[in-house]
PDB file of N, CA, C and O in Angstrom:
ATOM      1  N   MET A   1      22.597  -0.449  15.260  1.00  0.00           N
ATOM      2  CA  MET A   1      22.595   1.133  15.496  1.00  0.00           C
ATOM      3  C   MET A   1      21.605   1.579  14.846  1.00  0.00           C
ATOM      4  O   MET A   1      20.949   1.413  13.639  1.00  0.00           O
ATOM      5  N   LEU A   2      20.934   2.498  15.847  1.00  0.00           N
ATOM      6  CA  LEU A   2      19.795   3.618  15.081  1.00  0.00           C
ATOM      7  C   LEU A   2      20.125   4.771  14.504  1.00  0.00           C
ATOM      8  O   LEU A   2      20.975   5.162  15.191  1.00  0.00           O
ATOM      9  N   PRO A   3      19.578   5.357  13.817  1.00  0.00           N
ATOM     10  CA  PRO A   3      19.788   6.729  13.383  1.00  0.00           C
ATOM     11  C   PRO A   3      19.422   7.789  14.518  1.00  0.00           C
ATOM     12  O   PRO A   3      18.472   7.324  15.409  1.00  0.00           O
ATOM     13  N   GLU A   4      19.883   8.759  14.738  1.00  0.00           N
ATOM     14  CA  GLU A   4      19.755   9.869  15.601  1.00  0.00           C
ATOM     15  C   GLU A   4      18.421  10.229  15.827  1.00  0.00           C
ATOM     16  O   GLU A   4      17.643  10.592  14.409  1.00  0.00           O
ATOM     17  N   GLY A   5      17.742  10.239  16.652  1.00  0.00           N
ATOM     18  CA  GLY A   5      16.192  10.548  17.001  1.00  0.00           C
ATOM     19  C   GLY A   5      15.268   9.088  16.734  1.00  0.00           C
ATOM     20  O   GLY A   5      14.152   9.545  16.632  1.00  0.00           O
ATOM     21  N   VAL A   6      15.773   8.275  16.523  1.00  0.00           N
ATOM     22  CA  VAL A   6      14.943   6.746  16.544  1.00  0.00           C
ATOM     23  C   VAL A   6      15.488   6.157  17.660  1.00  0.00           C
ATOM     24  O   VAL A   6      16.490   5.860  17.919  1.00  0.00           O
ATOM     25  N   THR A   7      14.390   5.627  18.548  1.00  0.00           N
ATOM     26  CA  THR A   7      14.717   4.737  19.718  1.00  0.00           C
ATOM     27  C   THR A   7      13.814   3.658  19.699  1.00  0.00           C
ATOM     28  O   THR A   7      12.522   3.647  18.856  1.00  0.00           O
ATOM     29  N   VAL A   8      14.224   2.685  20.422  1.00  0.00           N
ATOM     30  CA  VAL A   8      13.235   1.420  20.611  1.00  0.00           C
ATOM     31  C   VAL A   8      12.385   1.523  21.690  1.00  0.00           C
ATOM     32  O   VAL A   8      12.617   2.273  22.665  1.00  0.00           O
ATOM     33  N   ILE A   9      11.244   1.225  21.405  1.00  0.00           N
ATOM     34  CA  ILE A   9      10.045   1.414  22.588  1.00  0.00           C
ATOM     35  C   ILE A   9      10.095   0.072  23.185  1.00  0.00           C
ATOM     36  O   ILE A   9       9.667  -1.075  22.538  1.00  0.00           O
ATOM     37  N   GLU A  10      10.953  -0.222  24.032  1.00  0.00           N
ATOM     38  CA  GLU A  10      11.391  -1.522  24.645  1.00  0.00           C
ATOM     39  C   GLU A  10      10.336  -2.566  25.088  1.00  0.00           C
ATOM     40  O   GLU A  10      10.413  -3.557  25.222  1.00  0.00           O
ATOM     41  N   ASP A  11       9.045  -1.827  25.354  1.00  0.00           N
ATOM     42  CA  ASP A  11       8.174  -2.761  26.142  1.00  0.00           C
ATOM     43  C   ASP A  11       7.135  -3.124  25.093  1.00  0.00           C
ATOM     44  O   ASP A  11       6.003  -3.723  25.384  1.00  0.00           O
ATOM     45  N   LYS A  12       7.387  -2.773  23.832  1.00  0.00           N
ATOM     46  CA  LYS A  12       6.422  -2.855  22.803  1.00  0.00           C
ATOM     47  C   LYS A  12       6.918  -3.901  21.467  1.00  0.00           C
ATOM     48  O   LYS A  12       6.231  -4.078  20.700  1.00  0.00           O
ATOM     49  N   ASN A  13       7.951  -4.505  21.905  1.00  0.00           N
ATOM     50  CA  ASN A  13       8.429  -5.351  20.806  1.00  0.00           C
ATOM     51  C   ASN A  13       7.673  -6.928  20.804  1.00  0.00           C
ATOM     52  O   ASN A  13       7.233  -7.172  22.019  1.00  0.00           O
ATOM     53  N   SER A  14       7.441  -7.346  19.677  1.00  0.00           N
ATOM     54  CA  SER A  14       6.729  -8.624  19.838  1.00  0.00           C
ATOM     55  C   SER A  14       7.119  -9.731  18.825  1.00  0.00           C
ATOM     56  O   SER A  14       7.900  -9.545  17.903  1.00  0.00           O
ATOM     57  N   THR A  15       6.778 -10.847  19.018  1.00  0.00           N
ATOM     58  CA  THR A  15       7.067 -12.117  18.207  1.00  0.00           C
ATOM     59  C   THR A  15       6.060 -12.079  17.042  1.00  0.00           C
ATOM     60  O   THR A  15       5.028 -11.338  16.837  1.00  0.00           O
ATOM     61  N   THR A  16       6.236 -13.150  16.226  1.00  0.00           N
ATOM     62  CA  THR A  16       5.450 -13.438  14.931  1.00  0.00           C
ATOM     63  C   THR A  16       4.838 -14.664  14.944  1.00  0.00           C
ATOM     64  O   THR A  16       4.786 -15.505  15.897  1.00  0.00           O
ATOM     65  N   ASP A  17       4.102 -15.159  14.000  1.00  0.00           N
ATOM     66  CA  ASP A  17       3.612 -16.493  13.893  1.00  0.00           C
ATOM     67  C   ASP A  17       4.606 -17.575  14.186  1.00  0.00           C
ATOM     68  O   ASP A  17       4.192 -18.628  14.557  1.00  0.00           O
ATOM     69  N   ARG A  18       5.777 -17.089  13.680  1.00  0.00           N
ATOM     70  CA  ARG A  18       6.963 -18.129  13.670  1.00  0.00           C
ATOM     71  C   ARG A  18       7.308 -18.346  15.143  1.00  0.00           C
ATOM     72  O   ARG A  18       8.133 -19.400  15.285  1.00  0.00           O
ATOM     73  N   THR A  19       7.200 -17.331  15.883  1.00  0.00           N
ATOM     74  CA  THR A  19       7.961 -17.362  17.204  1.00  0.00           C
ATOM     75  C   THR A  19       6.667 -16.952  18.413  1.00  0.00           C
ATOM     76  O   THR A  19       7.155 -16.743  19.579  1.00  0.00           O
ATOM     77  N   GLU A  20       5.840 -17.423  18.172  1.00  0.00           N
ATOM     78  CA  GLU A  20       4.797 -16.981  19.057  1.00  0.00           C
ATOM     79  C   GLU A  20       4.926 -17.637  20.544  1.00  0.00           C
ATOM     80  O   GLU A  20       4.367 -16.987  21.373  1.00  0.00           O
ATOM     81  N   ASP A  21       5.503 -18.512  20.763  1.00  0.00           N
ATOM     82  CA  ASP A  21       5.681 -19.082  22.102  1.00  0.00           C
ATOM     83  C   ASP A  21       6.969 -18.677  22.838  1.00  0.00           C
ATOM     84  O   ASP A  21       7.523 -19.051  23.692  1.00  0.00           O
ATOM     85  N   MET A  22       7.720 -17.794  21.989  1.00  0.00           N
ATOM     86  CA  MET A  22       8.988 -16.964  22.665  1.00  0.00           C
ATOM     87  C   MET A  22       8.753 -15.921  23.257  1.00  0.00           C
ATOM     88  O   MET A  22       7.553 -15.176  23.373  1.00  0.00           O
ATOM     89  N   ILE A  23       9.733 -15.507  24.049  1.00  0.00           N
ATOM     90  CA  ILE A  23      10.014 -14.310  24.805  1.00  0.00           C
ATOM     91  C   ILE A  23      10.986 -13.408  24.348  1.00  0.00           C
ATOM     92  O   ILE A  23      11.910 -14.019  24.005  1.00  0.00           O
ATOM     93  N   ILE A  24      10.816 -12.252  24.149  1.00  0.00           N
ATOM     94  CA  ILE A  24      11.658 -11.195  23.649  1.00  0.00           C
ATOM     95  C   ILE A  24      12.007 -10.244  24.970  1.00  0.00           C
ATOM     96  O   ILE A  24      11.686  -9.790  25.383  1.00  0.00           O
ATOM     97  N   MET A  25      13.495  -9.923  25.024  1.00  0.00           N
ATOM     98  CA  MET A  25      14.080  -9.288  26.101  1.00  0.00           C
ATOM     99  C   MET A  25      14.706  -8.255  25.105  1.00  0.00           C
ATOM    100  O   MET A  25      15.334  -8.539  24.142  1.00  0.00           O
ATOM    101  N   CYS A  26      14.709  -6.970  25.537  1.00  0.00           N
ATOM    102  CA  CYS A  26      15.455  -5.894  25.104  1.00  0.00           C
ATOM    103  C   CYS A  26      15.941  -4.953  25.975  1.00  0.00           C
ATOM    104  O   CYS A  26      15.373  -4.796  27.143  1.00  0.00           O
ATOM    105  N   ARG A  27      17.496  -4.574  25.761  1.00  0.00           N
ATOM    106  CA  ARG A  27      17.827  -3.573  26.574  1.00  0.00           C
ATOM    107  C   ARG A  27      18.971  -2.608  25.973  1.00  0.00           C
ATOM    108  O   ARG A  27      19.360  -3.006  24.861  1.00  0.00           O
ATOM    109  N   LYS A  28      18.970  -1.454  26.327  1.00  0.00           N
ATOM    110  CA  LYS A  28      19.868  -0.546  25.689  1.00  0.00           C
ATOM    111  C   LYS A  28      21.306  -0.832  26.051  1.00  0.00           C
ATOM    112  O   LYS A  28      21.685  -1.249  27.135  1.00  0.00           O
ATOM    113  N   ASP A  29      22.251  -1.057  24.979  1.00  0.00           N
ATOM    114  CA  ASP A  29      23.349  -1.038  25.230  1.00  0.00           C
ATOM    115  C   ASP A  29      24.314   0.171  26.050  1.00  0.00           C
ATOM    116  O   ASP A  29      24.296   1.030  25.327  1.00  0.00           O
ATOM    117  N   PRO A  30      24.688  -0.023  27.340  1.00  0.00           N
ATOM    118  CA  PRO A  30      25.297   1.236  27.873  1.00  0.00           C
ATOM    119  C   PRO A  30      26.359   1.698  27.157  1.00  0.00           C
ATOM    120  O   PRO A  30      26.947   2.777  27.679  1.00  0.00           O
ATOM    121  N   ASP A  31      27.119   0.760  26.391  1.00  0.00           N
ATOM    122  CA  ASP A  31      28.534   1.163  26.036  1.00  0.00           C
ATOM    123  C   ASP A  31      28.564   1.732  24.527  1.00  0.00           C
ATOM    124  O   ASP A  31      29.292   2.505  23.922  1.00  0.00           O
ATOM    125  N   GLU A  32      27.090   1.693  23.916  1.00  0.00           N
ATOM    126  CA  GLU A  32      27.117   2.071  22.404  1.00  0.00           C
ATOM    127  C   GLU A  32      25.777   3.260  22.400  1.00  0.00           C
ATOM    128  O   GLU A  32      24.854   2.843  22.781  1.00  0.00           O
ATOM    129  N   GLU A  33      26.119   4.227  21.679  1.00  0.00           N
ATOM    130  CA  GLU A  33      24.851   5.179  21.508  1.00  0.00           C
ATOM    131  C   GLU A  33      23.974   4.632  20.468  1.00  0.00           C
ATOM    132  O   GLU A  33      24.303   4.278  19.370  1.00  0.00           O
ATOM    133  N   ASN A  34      22.602   4.635  21.065  1.00  0.00           N
ATOM    134  CA  ASN A  34      21.608   4.174  20.334  1.00  0.00           C
ATOM    135  C   ASN A  34      21.610   2.850  19.768  1.00  0.00           C
ATOM    136  O   ASN A  34      21.096   2.582  18.606  1.00  0.00           O
ATOM    137  N   SER A  35      22.186   1.772  20.655  1.00  0.00           N
ATOM    138  CA  SER A  35      22.301   0.427  20.240  1.00  0.00           C
ATOM    139  C   SER A  35      21.664  -0.397  21.438  1.00  0.00           C
ATOM    140  O   SER A  35      21.403  -0.164  22.476  1.00  0.00           O
ATOM    141  N   HIS A  36      20.998  -1.547  20.747  1.00  0.00           N
ATOM    142  CA  HIS A  36      19.967  -2.170  21.650  1.00  0.00           C
ATOM    143  C   HIS A  36      20.548  -3.603  21.443  1.00  0.00           C
ATOM    144  O   HIS A  36      21.094  -4.063  20.228  1.00  0.00           O
ATOM    145  N   LEU A  37      20.406  -4.620  22.440  1.00  0.00           N
ATOM    146  CA  LEU A  37      20.479  -6.053  22.736  1.00  0.00           C
ATOM    147  C   LEU A  37      19.048  -6.450  22.717  1.00  0.00           C
ATOM    148  O   LEU A  37      18.387  -6.312  23.460  1.00  0.00           O
ATOM    149  N   PHE A  38      18.957  -7.518  21.890  1.00  0.00           N
ATOM    150  CA  PHE A  38      17.579  -8.286  21.657  1.00  0.00           C
ATOM    151  C   PHE A  38      17.970  -9.762  22.069  1.00  0.00           C
ATOM    152  O   PHE A  38      18.842 -10.107  21.262  1.00  0.00           O
ATOM    153  N   VAL A  39      17.139 -10.379  22.948  1.00  0.00           N
ATOM    154  CA  VAL A  39      17.502 -11.794  23.194  1.00  0.00           C
ATOM    155  C   VAL A  39      15.954 -12.451  23.007  1.00  0.00           C
ATOM    156  O   VAL A  39      15.060 -11.840  23.641  1.00  0.00           O
ATOM    157  N   MET A  40      15.843 -13.295  22.303  1.00  0.00           N
ATOM    158  CA  MET A  40      14.654 -14.200  22.046  1.00  0.00           C
ATOM    159  C   MET A  40      14.707 -15.502  22.580  1.00  0.00           C
ATOM    160  O   MET A  40      15.789 -16.106  22.096  1.00  0.00           O
ATOM    161  N   PHE A  41      14.042 -16.128  23.452  1.00  0.00           N
ATOM    162  CA  PHE A  41      14.174 -17.411  23.784  1.00  0.00           C
ATOM    163  C   PHE A  41      12.907 -18.037  24.161  1.00  0.00           C
ATOM    164  O   PHE A  41      11.819 -17.460  24.246  1.00  0.00           O
ATOM    165  N   SER A  42      12.805 -19.335  24.229  1.00  0.00           N
ATOM    166  CA  SER A  42      11.680 -20.257  24.644  1.00  0.00           C
ATOM    167  C   SER A  42      11.957 -20.861  26.106  1.00  0.00           C
ATOM    168  O   SER A  42      13.082 -21.398  26.190  1.00  0.00           O
ATOM    169  N   LEU A  43      11.020 -20.970  26.955  1.00  0.00           N
ATOM    170  CA  LEU A  43      11.186 -21.381  28.200  1.00  0.00           C
ATOM    171  C   LEU A  43      11.192 -22.956  27.965  1.00  0.00           C
ATOM    172  O   LEU A  43      11.750 -23.804  28.865  1.00  0.00           O
ATOM    173  N   ASN A  44      10.547 -23.443  27.168  1.00  0.00           N
ATOM    174  CA  ASN A  44      10.123 -25.043  26.885  1.00  0.00           C
ATOM    175  C   ASN A  44      10.863 -25.195  25.771  1.00  0.00           C
ATOM    176  O   ASN A  44      10.507 -26.566  25.402  1.00  0.00           O
ATOM    177  N   GLY A  45      11.637 -24.945  25.162  1.00  0.00           N
ATOM    178  CA  GLY A  45      12.685 -25.204  24.164  1.00  0.00           C
ATOM    179  C   GLY A  45      11.939 -25.367  22.690  1.00  0.00           C
ATOM    180  O   GLY A  45      12.447 -25.775  21.710  1.00  0.00           O
ATOM    181  N   THR A  46      10.837 -24.573  22.657  1.00  0.00           N
ATOM    182  CA  THR A  46      10.140 -24.492  21.326  1.00  0.00           C
ATOM    183  C   THR A  46      11.119 -23.991  20.076  1.00  0.00           C
ATOM    184  O   THR A  46      11.586 -22.711  20.563  1.00  0.00           O
ATOM    185  N   PRO A  47      11.237 -24.507  19.093  1.00  0.00           N
ATOM    186  CA  PRO A  47      12.140 -23.992  17.989  1.00  0.00           C
ATOM    187  C   PRO A  47      11.370 -22.825  17.308  1.00  0.00           C
ATOM    188  O   PRO A  47      10.011 -22.824  17.114  1.00  0.00           O
ATOM    189  N   ILE A  48      11.964 -21.986  16.464  1.00  0.00           N
ATOM    190  CA  ILE A  48      11.555 -21.149  15.591  1.00  0.00           C
ATOM    191  C   ILE A  48      11.004 -21.998  14.510  1.00  0.00           C
ATOM    192  O   ILE A  48      11.778 -22.606  13.938  1.00  0.00           O
ATOM    193  N   ILE A  49       9.852 -21.780  13.925  1.00  0.00           N
ATOM    194  CA  ILE A  49       9.133 -22.497  13.040  1.00  0.00           C
ATOM    195  C   ILE A  49       9.268 -21.789  11.694  1.00  0.00           C
ATOM    196  O   ILE A  49       9.299 -20.763  11.258  1.00  0.00           O
ATOM    197  N   GLY A  50       9.746 -22.798  10.697  1.00  0.00           N
ATOM    198  CA  GLY A  50       9.823 -22.191   9.217  1.00  0.00           C
ATOM    199  C   GLY A  50      11.191 -21.498   8.964  1.00  0.00           C
ATOM    200  O   GLY A  50      12.017 -21.357   9.920  1.00  0.00           O
ATOM    201  N   ASN A  51      11.427 -21.130   7.539  1.00  0.00           N
ATOM    202  CA  ASN A  51      12.602 -20.099   7.220  1.00  0.00           C
ATOM    203  C   ASN A  51      12.310 -19.349   6.517  1.00  0.00           C
ATOM    204  O   ASN A  51      13.137 -18.642   5.821  1.00  0.00           O
ATOM    205  N   GLU A  52      11.013 -18.812   6.461  1.00  0.00           N
ATOM    206  CA  GLU A  52      10.583 -17.611   5.535  1.00  0.00           C
ATOM    207  C   GLU A  52       9.693 -16.676   6.584  1.00  0.00           C
ATOM    208  O   GLU A  52       9.107 -17.164   7.361  1.00  0.00           O
ATOM    209  N   GLY A  53      10.004 -15.526   6.412  1.00  0.00           N
ATOM    210  CA  GLY A  53       9.262 -14.332   7.092  1.00  0.00           C
ATOM    211  C   GLY A  53       9.922 -13.782   8.346  1.00  0.00           C
ATOM    212  O   GLY A  53      11.137 -14.261   8.691  1.00  0.00           O
ATOM    213  N   SER A  54       9.137 -12.933   9.133  1.00  0.00           N
ATOM    214  CA  SER A  54       9.959 -12.275   9.923  1.00  0.00           C
ATOM    215  C   SER A  54       9.960 -13.109  11.480  1.00  0.00           C
ATOM    216  O   SER A  54       9.138 -14.086  11.564  1.00  0.00           O
ATOM    217  N   ILE A  55      10.879 -12.832  12.460  1.00  0.00           N
ATOM    218  CA  ILE A  55      10.744 -13.491  13.510  1.00  0.00           C
ATOM    219  C   ILE A  55      10.713 -12.837  14.901  1.00  0.00           C
ATOM    220  O   ILE A  55       9.909 -13.381  15.660  1.00  0.00           O
ATOM    221  N   MET A  56      10.760 -11.200  14.754  1.00  0.00           N
ATOM    222  CA  MET A  56      10.233 -10.433  15.665  1.00  0.00           C
ATOM    223  C   MET A  56       9.759  -9.106  15.070  1.00  0.00           C
ATOM    224  O   MET A  56      10.293  -8.766  14.077  1.00  0.00           O
ATOM    225  N   ASN A  57       9.028  -8.413  15.648  1.00  0.00           N
ATOM    226  CA  ASN A  57       8.660  -7.116  15.392  1.00  0.00           C
ATOM    227  C   ASN A  57       9.262  -6.206  16.451  1.00  0.00           C
ATOM    228  O   ASN A  57       8.893  -6.313  17.565  1.00  0.00           O
ATOM    229  N   VAL A  58      10.065  -5.251  15.916  1.00  0.00           N
ATOM    230  CA  VAL A  58      10.600  -4.204  16.952  1.00  0.00           C
ATOM    231  C   VAL A  58       9.861  -2.732  16.815  1.00  0.00           C
ATOM    232  O   VAL A  58       9.941  -2.221  15.513  1.00  0.00           O
ATOM    233  N   LYS A  59       9.434  -2.341  17.844  1.00  0.00           N
ATOM    234  CA  LYS A  59       8.699  -1.231  17.528  1.00  0.00           C
ATOM    235  C   LYS A  59       9.653   0.065  17.901  1.00  0.00           C
ATOM    236  O   LYS A  59      10.356   0.224  18.915  1.00  0.00           O
ATOM    237  N   LEU A  60       9.518   1.155  17.028  1.00  0.00           N
ATOM    238  CA  LEU A  60      10.589   2.294  17.076  1.00  0.00           C
ATOM    239  C   LEU A  60       9.789   3.685  17.240  1.00  0.00           C
ATOM    240  O   LEU A  60       8.551   3.627  16.862  1.00  0.00           O
ATOM    241  N   ASP A  61      10.308   4.489  17.992  1.00  0.00           N
ATOM    242  CA  ASP A  61       9.712   6.013  18.164  1.00  0.00           C
ATOM    243  C   ASP A  61      10.604   6.850  17.342  1.00  0.00           C
ATOM    244  O   ASP A  61      11.789   6.753  17.512  1.00  0.00           O
ATOM    245  N   VAL A  62      10.081   7.358  16.572  1.00  0.00           N
ATOM    246  CA  VAL A  62      10.641   8.187  15.448  1.00  0.00           C
ATOM    247  C   VAL A  62      10.453   9.769  16.010  1.00  0.00           C
ATOM    248  O   VAL A  62       9.155  10.239  15.881  1.00  0.00           O
ATOM    249  N   ALA A  63      11.547  10.644  16.288  1.00  0.00           N
ATOM    250  CA  ALA A  63      11.041  12.058  16.624  1.00  0.00           C
ATOM    251  C   ALA A  63      10.448  12.929  15.552  1.00  0.00           C
ATOM    252  O   ALA A  63      10.765  12.523  14.302  1.00  0.00           O
ATOM    253  N   SER A  64       9.543  13.742  15.850  1.00  0.00           N
ATOM    254  CA  SER A  64       8.622  14.366  14.897  1.00  0.00           C
ATOM    255  C   SER A  64       9.739  15.149  13.990  1.00  0.00           C
ATOM    256  O   SER A  64       9.166  15.679  12.716  1.00  0.00           O
ATOM    257  N   GLU A  65      11.039  15.623  14.545  1.00  0.00           N
ATOM    258  CA  GLU A  65      11.795  16.460  13.499  1.00  0.00           C
ATOM    259  C   GLU A  65      12.430  15.737  12.553  1.00  0.00           C
ATOM    260  O   GLU A  65      13.354  16.294  11.804  1.00  0.00           O
ATOM    261  N   ILE A  66      12.543  14.444  12.560  1.00  0.00           N
ATOM    262  CA  ILE A  66      13.161  13.643  11.567  1.00  0.00           C
ATOM    263  C   ILE A  66      12.711  13.905  10.159  1.00  0.00           C
ATOM    264  O   ILE A  66      11.306  13.712  10.115  1.00  0.00           O
ATOM    265  N   ALA A  67      13.402  14.275   9.342  1.00  0.00           N
ATOM    266  CA  ALA A  67      12.620  14.380   7.889  1.00  0.00           C
ATOM    267  C   ALA A  67      12.399  13.050   7.172  1.00  0.00           C
ATOM    268  O   ALA A  67      12.860  12.057   7.484  1.00  0.00           O
ATOM    269  N   ILE A  68      11.446  13.104   6.586  1.00  0.00           N
ATOM    270  CA  ILE A  68      10.852  11.802   5.907  1.00  0.00           C
ATOM    271  C   ILE A  68      11.983  11.138   4.761  1.00  0.00           C
ATOM    272  O   ILE A  68      12.555  12.224   4.206  1.00  0.00           O
ATOM    273  N   GLY A  69      12.157   9.957   4.764  1.00  0.00           N
ATOM    274  CA  GLY A  69      13.224   9.670   3.939  1.00  0.00           C
ATOM    275  C   GLY A  69      13.721   8.278   4.314  1.00  0.00           C
ATOM    276  O   GLY A  69      13.241   7.591   5.087  1.00  0.00           O
ATOM    277  N   ASP A  70      14.649   7.626   3.899  1.00  0.00           N
ATOM    278  CA  ASP A  70      15.302   6.051   3.968  1.00  0.00           C
ATOM    279  C   ASP A  70      16.364   6.345   4.859  1.00  0.00           C
ATOM    280  O   ASP A  70      17.228   7.292   4.748  1.00  0.00           O
ATOM    281  N   TYR A  71      16.515   5.685   5.914  1.00  0.00           N
ATOM    282  CA  TYR A  71      17.792   5.717   6.846  1.00  0.00           C
ATOM    283  C   TYR A  71      18.104   4.309   7.226  1.00  0.00           C
ATOM    284  O   TYR A  71      17.287   3.486   6.871  1.00  0.00           O
ATOM    285  N   ASP A  72      19.510   4.112   7.359  1.00  0.00           N
ATOM    286  CA  ASP A  72      20.012   2.830   7.570  1.00  0.00           C
ATOM    287  C   ASP A  72      19.819   2.243   9.080  1.00  0.00           C
ATOM    288  O   ASP A  72      20.108   3.235   9.992  1.00  0.00           O
ATOM    289  N   ILE A  73      19.725   1.052   9.344  1.00  0.00           N
ATOM    290  CA  ILE A  73      19.522   0.501  10.576  1.00  0.00           C
ATOM    291  C   ILE A  73      20.647  -0.408  10.423  1.00  0.00           C
ATOM    292  O   ILE A  73      20.581  -1.534   9.551  1.00  0.00           O
ATOM    293  N   LYS A  74      21.643  -0.702  11.264  1.00  0.00           N
ATOM    294  CA  LYS A  74      22.896  -1.423  11.403  1.00  0.00           C
ATOM    295  C   LYS A  74      22.242  -2.804  12.253  1.00  0.00           C
ATOM    296  O   LYS A  74      22.095  -2.628  13.348  1.00  0.00           O
ATOM    297  N   ILE A  75      22.376  -3.870  11.714  1.00  0.00           N
ATOM    298  CA  ILE A  75      22.286  -5.025  12.490  1.00  0.00           C
ATOM    299  C   ILE A  75      23.262  -6.010  12.261  1.00  0.00           C
ATOM    300  O   ILE A  75      23.727  -6.180  11.446  1.00  0.00           O
ATOM    301  N   GLU A  76      23.902  -6.165  13.660  1.00  0.00           N
ATOM    302  CA  GLU A  76      25.214  -7.036  13.592  1.00  0.00           C
ATOM    303  C   GLU A  76      25.005  -8.203  14.762  1.00  0.00           C
ATOM    304  O   GLU A  76      24.283  -8.022  15.660  1.00  0.00           O
ATOM    305  N   ASP A  77      26.106  -8.978  14.755  1.00  0.00           N
ATOM    306  CA  ASP A  77      26.350 -10.116  15.721  1.00  0.00           C
ATOM    307  C   ASP A  77      24.894 -10.922  16.118  1.00  0.00           C
ATOM    308  O   ASP A  77      24.411 -10.876  17.141  1.00  0.00           O
ATOM    309  N   VAL A  78      24.510 -11.489  14.900  1.00  0.00           N
ATOM    310  CA  VAL A  78      23.122 -12.241  15.006  1.00  0.00           C
ATOM    311  C   VAL A  78      23.639 -13.566  15.433  1.00  0.00           C
ATOM    312  O   VAL A  78      24.495 -14.333  14.590  1.00  0.00           O
ATOM    313  N   TYR A  79      23.101 -14.265  16.434  1.00  0.00           N
ATOM    314  CA  TYR A  79      23.387 -15.598  16.885  1.00  0.00           C
ATOM    315  C   TYR A  79      22.180 -16.676  16.826  1.00  0.00           C
ATOM    316  O   TYR A  79      21.181 -16.017  17.476  1.00  0.00           O
ATOM    317  N   MET A  80      22.243 -17.673  16.437  1.00  0.00           N
ATOM    318  CA  MET A  80      20.936 -18.463  16.408  1.00  0.00           C
ATOM    319  C   MET A  80      21.671 -19.924  17.239  1.00  0.00           C
ATOM    320  O   MET A  80      22.627 -20.614  16.505  1.00  0.00           O
ATOM    321  N   THR A  81      21.132 -20.465  18.256  1.00  0.00           N
ATOM    322  CA  THR A  81      21.453 -21.670  18.803  1.00  0.00           C
ATOM    323  C   THR A  81      20.389 -22.626  18.924  1.00  0.00           C
ATOM    324  O   THR A  81      19.212 -22.336  18.810  1.00  0.00           O
ATOM    325  N   THR A  82      20.778 -23.926  19.224  1.00  0.00           N
ATOM    326  CA  THR A  82      19.824 -24.851  19.837  1.00  0.00           C
ATOM    327  C   THR A  82      19.459 -24.691  21.206  1.00  0.00           C
ATOM    328  O   THR A  82      20.188 -24.022  21.783  1.00  0.00           O
ATOM    329  N   SER A  83      18.502 -25.423  21.481  1.00  0.00           N
ATOM    330  CA  SER A  83      18.172 -25.136  23.003  1.00  0.00           C
ATOM    331  C   SER A  83      19.334 -25.590  24.082  1.00  0.00           C
ATOM    332  O   SER A  83      19.221 -25.000  24.981  1.00  0.00           O
ATOM    333  N   ASP A  84      20.426 -26.267  23.443  1.00  0.00           N
ATOM    334  CA  ASP A  84      21.413 -26.704  24.391  1.00  0.00           C
ATOM    335  C   ASP A  84      22.741 -25.696  23.908  1.00  0.00           C
ATOM    336  O   ASP A  84      23.878 -26.102  24.347  1.00  0.00           O
ATOM    337  N   PHE A  85      22.408 -24.521  23.319  1.00  0.00           N
ATOM    338  CA  PHE A  85      23.439 -23.525  22.824  1.00  0.00           C
ATOM    339  C   PHE A  85      24.481 -24.150  21.982  1.00  0.00           C
ATOM    340  O   PHE A  85      25.456 -23.652  22.164  1.00  0.00           O
ATOM    341  N   GLU A  86      23.983 -24.914  21.115  1.00  0.00           N
ATOM    342  CA  GLU A  86      25.049 -25.523  20.125  1.00  0.00           C
ATOM    343  C   GLU A  86      25.357 -24.412  19.089  1.00  0.00           C
ATOM    344  O   GLU A  86      24.332 -23.782  18.631  1.00  0.00           O
TER     345      GLU A  86
END
């Protein structure tokens, strides 16, 4: 969940060095206000490399009227599977 006035720029999300051969898909959750679903996958079964560092970059648009400060972003329901969905 994102704070009010913060939205995901859906076509600007990117992978990192750990996931460079992966594809990221993003869509807004129609049932939740300002909630998004991200799916990252490899078409050839390439695994995520290593266990340190970021896996993906999510680009956000922050409305100009948002006050400078710290805001909470809630990340939930994270699933990682093998290429055969174990």
